[in-house]
């Protein structure tokens, strides 16, 4: 799990032990989740506990 904005988010096993960056996007309430320079998910704080895929080849993160 990673903690962000007071919530715990489940991290796919592929990222266990890896560093992820959470960066604000151009739209208020949207944050990109990055592994190295690759965006792997988007956290949408404008909707209740919403995380969406960026690529269908990457597992989604879900809130814990």
Short mmCIF file of N, CA and C in Angstrom, two decimals:
data_model
loop_
_atom_site.label_atom_id
_atom_site.label_comp_id
_atom_site.label_asym_id
_atom_site.label_seq_id
_atom_site.Cartn_x
_atom_site.Cartn_y
_atom_site.Cartn_z
N UNK A 1 0.83 -1.20 0.00
CA UNK A 1 0.00 0.00 0.00
C UNK A 1 0.87 1.25 0.00
N UNK A 2 0.34 2.31 -0.60
CA UNK A 2 0.94 3.63 -0.49
C UNK A 2 -0.12 4.55 0.10
N UNK A 3 0.32 5.53 0.86
CA UNK A 3 -0.60 6.49 1.45
C UNK A 3 -0.57 7.77 0.63
N UNK A 4 -1.77 8.27 0.28
CA UNK A 4 -1.87 9.50 -0.48
C UNK A 4 -3.17 10.20 -0.12
N UNK A 5 -3.08 11.47 0.26
CA UNK A 5 -4.23 12.28 0.62
C UNK A 5 -5.09 11.61 1.70
N UNK A 6 -4.43 11.00 2.67
CA UNK A 6 -5.14 10.40 3.79
C UNK A 6 -5.81 9.08 3.50
N UNK A 7 -5.55 8.49 2.34
CA UNK A 7 -6.12 7.19 1.98
C UNK A 7 -5.01 6.22 1.66
N UNK A 8 -5.25 4.94 1.90
CA UNK A 8 -4.31 3.91 1.50
C UNK A 8 -4.75 3.36 0.15
N UNK A 9 -3.76 3.22 -0.75
CA UNK A 9 -4.02 2.70 -2.08
C UNK A 9 -3.25 1.40 -2.26
N UNK A 10 -3.92 0.38 -2.72
CA UNK A 10 -3.30 -0.92 -2.94
C UNK A 10 -2.38 -0.85 -4.17
N UNK A 11 -1.18 -1.37 -4.01
CA UNK A 11 -0.21 -1.38 -5.11
C UNK A 11 -0.12 -2.80 -5.67
N UNK A 12 -0.22 -2.96 -6.99
CA UNK A 12 -0.09 -4.30 -7.57
C UNK A 12 1.24 -4.94 -7.16
N UNK A 13 1.24 -6.25 -7.05
CA UNK A 13 2.44 -6.99 -6.63
C UNK A 13 3.65 -6.68 -7.49
N UNK A 14 3.45 -6.31 -8.74
CA UNK A 14 4.57 -5.99 -9.64
C UNK A 14 5.39 -4.82 -9.12
N UNK A 15 4.78 -3.95 -8.31
CA UNK A 15 5.47 -2.77 -7.81
C UNK A 15 5.92 -2.92 -6.35
N UNK A 16 5.78 -4.10 -5.79
CA UNK A 16 6.19 -4.34 -4.41
C UNK A 16 7.68 -4.03 -4.24
N UNK A 17 7.99 -3.14 -3.31
CA UNK A 17 9.37 -2.77 -3.05
C UNK A 17 9.93 -1.71 -3.99
N UNK A 18 9.15 -1.30 -4.97
CA UNK A 18 9.59 -0.29 -5.93
C UNK A 18 9.11 1.10 -5.51
N UNK A 19 9.80 2.12 -5.98
CA UNK A 19 9.38 3.50 -5.70
C UNK A 19 8.43 3.97 -6.78
N UNK A 20 7.32 4.54 -6.34
CA UNK A 20 6.35 5.13 -7.25
C UNK A 20 6.26 6.62 -6.95
N UNK A 21 6.06 7.41 -7.97
CA UNK A 21 5.88 8.86 -7.79
C UNK A 21 4.42 9.19 -8.09
N UNK A 22 3.86 10.09 -7.29
CA UNK A 22 2.51 10.58 -7.53
C UNK A 22 2.65 12.06 -7.83
N UNK A 23 2.26 12.44 -9.06
CA UNK A 23 2.45 13.81 -9.52
C UNK A 23 1.12 14.42 -9.95
N UNK A 24 0.92 15.71 -9.64
CA UNK A 24 -0.33 16.35 -10.06
C UNK A 24 -0.40 16.46 -11.58
N UNK A 25 -1.62 16.32 -12.10
CA UNK A 25 -1.86 16.45 -13.54
C UNK A 25 -2.35 17.88 -13.80
N UNK A 26 -2.65 18.19 -15.04
CA UNK A 26 -3.11 19.52 -15.41
C UNK A 26 -4.52 19.83 -14.94
N UNK A 27 -5.28 18.81 -14.57
CA UNK A 27 -6.66 18.98 -14.11
C UNK A 27 -6.69 18.84 -12.60
N UNK A 28 -7.36 19.78 -11.91
CA UNK A 28 -7.47 19.71 -10.45
C UNK A 28 -8.05 18.38 -10.01
N UNK A 29 -7.44 17.78 -9.00
CA UNK A 29 -7.94 16.53 -8.44
C UNK A 29 -7.42 15.29 -9.13
N UNK A 30 -6.68 15.43 -10.22
CA UNK A 30 -6.12 14.27 -10.91
C UNK A 30 -4.63 14.18 -10.66
N UNK A 31 -4.16 12.98 -10.36
CA UNK A 31 -2.75 12.74 -10.09
C UNK A 31 -2.30 11.52 -10.89
N UNK A 32 -1.14 11.62 -11.51
CA UNK A 32 -0.56 10.49 -12.22
C UNK A 32 0.30 9.69 -11.27
N UNK A 33 0.25 8.38 -11.41
CA UNK A 33 1.09 7.47 -10.65
C UNK A 33 2.15 6.96 -11.62
N UNK A 34 3.41 7.20 -11.26
CA UNK A 34 4.51 6.89 -12.18
C UNK A 34 5.47 5.86 -11.59
N UNK A 35 5.92 4.95 -12.45
CA UNK A 35 7.03 4.05 -12.16
C UNK A 35 8.13 4.47 -13.12
N UNK A 36 9.22 4.99 -12.57
CA UNK A 36 10.27 5.63 -13.38
C UNK A 36 9.60 6.74 -14.18
N UNK A 37 9.75 6.75 -15.50
CA UNK A 37 9.14 7.82 -16.30
C UNK A 37 7.81 7.38 -16.92
N UNK A 38 7.31 6.21 -16.55
CA UNK A 38 6.10 5.67 -17.15
C UNK A 38 4.89 5.87 -16.24
N UNK A 39 3.86 6.52 -16.77
CA UNK A 39 2.64 6.67 -15.99
C UNK A 39 1.90 5.34 -16.02
N UNK A 40 1.62 4.79 -14.83
CA UNK A 40 0.98 3.47 -14.74
C UNK A 40 -0.46 3.54 -14.28
N UNK A 41 -0.87 4.68 -13.72
CA UNK A 41 -2.26 4.82 -13.26
C UNK A 41 -2.56 6.29 -13.04
N UNK A 42 -3.83 6.59 -12.86
CA UNK A 42 -4.28 7.93 -12.53
C UNK A 42 -5.18 7.85 -11.32
N UNK A 43 -4.94 8.69 -10.34
CA UNK A 43 -5.81 8.79 -9.17
C UNK A 43 -6.71 10.00 -9.39
N UNK A 44 -8.02 9.79 -9.28
CA UNK A 44 -9.00 10.86 -9.47
C UNK A 44 -9.64 11.16 -8.12
N UNK A 45 -9.22 12.25 -7.49
CA UNK A 45 -9.76 12.61 -6.18
C UNK A 45 -11.10 13.32 -6.27
N UNK A 46 -11.57 13.62 -7.49
CA UNK A 46 -12.87 14.26 -7.62
C UNK A 46 -14.00 13.24 -7.50
N UNK A 47 -13.66 11.96 -7.59
CA UNK A 47 -14.64 10.89 -7.41
C UNK A 47 -14.16 10.01 -6.26
N UNK A 48 -15.06 9.40 -5.57
CA UNK A 48 -14.73 8.61 -4.39
C UNK A 48 -13.84 7.42 -4.74
N UNK A 49 -12.59 7.47 -4.23
CA UNK A 49 -11.63 6.37 -4.35
C UNK A 49 -11.49 5.83 -5.78
N UNK A 50 -11.26 6.71 -6.72
CA UNK A 50 -11.18 6.31 -8.12
C UNK A 50 -9.74 6.25 -8.62
N UNK A 51 -9.35 5.11 -9.18
CA UNK A 51 -8.06 4.95 -9.84
C UNK A 51 -8.34 4.33 -11.20
N UNK A 52 -7.73 4.87 -12.25
CA UNK A 52 -7.97 4.31 -13.57
C UNK A 52 -6.68 3.89 -14.23
N UNK A 53 -6.82 2.97 -15.15
CA UNK A 53 -5.68 2.48 -15.93
C UNK A 53 -5.16 3.55 -16.87
N UNK A 54 -3.87 3.51 -17.14
CA UNK A 54 -3.31 4.33 -18.20
C UNK A 54 -3.02 3.44 -19.40
N UNK A 55 -2.54 2.23 -19.14
CA UNK A 55 -2.24 1.27 -20.20
C UNK A 55 -2.90 -0.05 -19.84
N UNK A 56 -3.49 -0.73 -20.82
CA UNK A 56 -4.13 -2.00 -20.51
C UNK A 56 -3.12 -3.09 -20.17
N UNK A 57 -1.83 -2.83 -20.34
CA UNK A 57 -0.81 -3.80 -20.00
C UNK A 57 -0.30 -3.65 -18.57
N UNK A 58 -0.78 -2.65 -17.86
CA UNK A 58 -0.34 -2.40 -16.49
C UNK A 58 -1.50 -2.63 -15.55
N UNK A 59 -1.27 -3.30 -14.43
CA UNK A 59 -2.32 -3.54 -13.45
C UNK A 59 -2.75 -2.23 -12.82
N UNK A 60 -4.04 -2.13 -12.50
CA UNK A 60 -4.56 -0.92 -11.86
C UNK A 60 -4.28 -0.95 -10.37
N UNK A 61 -4.18 0.25 -9.81
CA UNK A 61 -4.09 0.38 -8.36
C UNK A 61 -5.49 0.62 -7.84
N UNK A 62 -5.79 0.06 -6.69
CA UNK A 62 -7.11 0.29 -6.11
C UNK A 62 -6.94 0.73 -4.66
N UNK A 63 -7.91 1.49 -4.17
CA UNK A 63 -7.80 1.96 -2.80
C UNK A 63 -7.96 0.82 -1.82
N UNK A 64 -7.30 0.94 -0.68
CA UNK A 64 -7.38 -0.12 0.33
C UNK A 64 -8.39 0.16 1.37
#
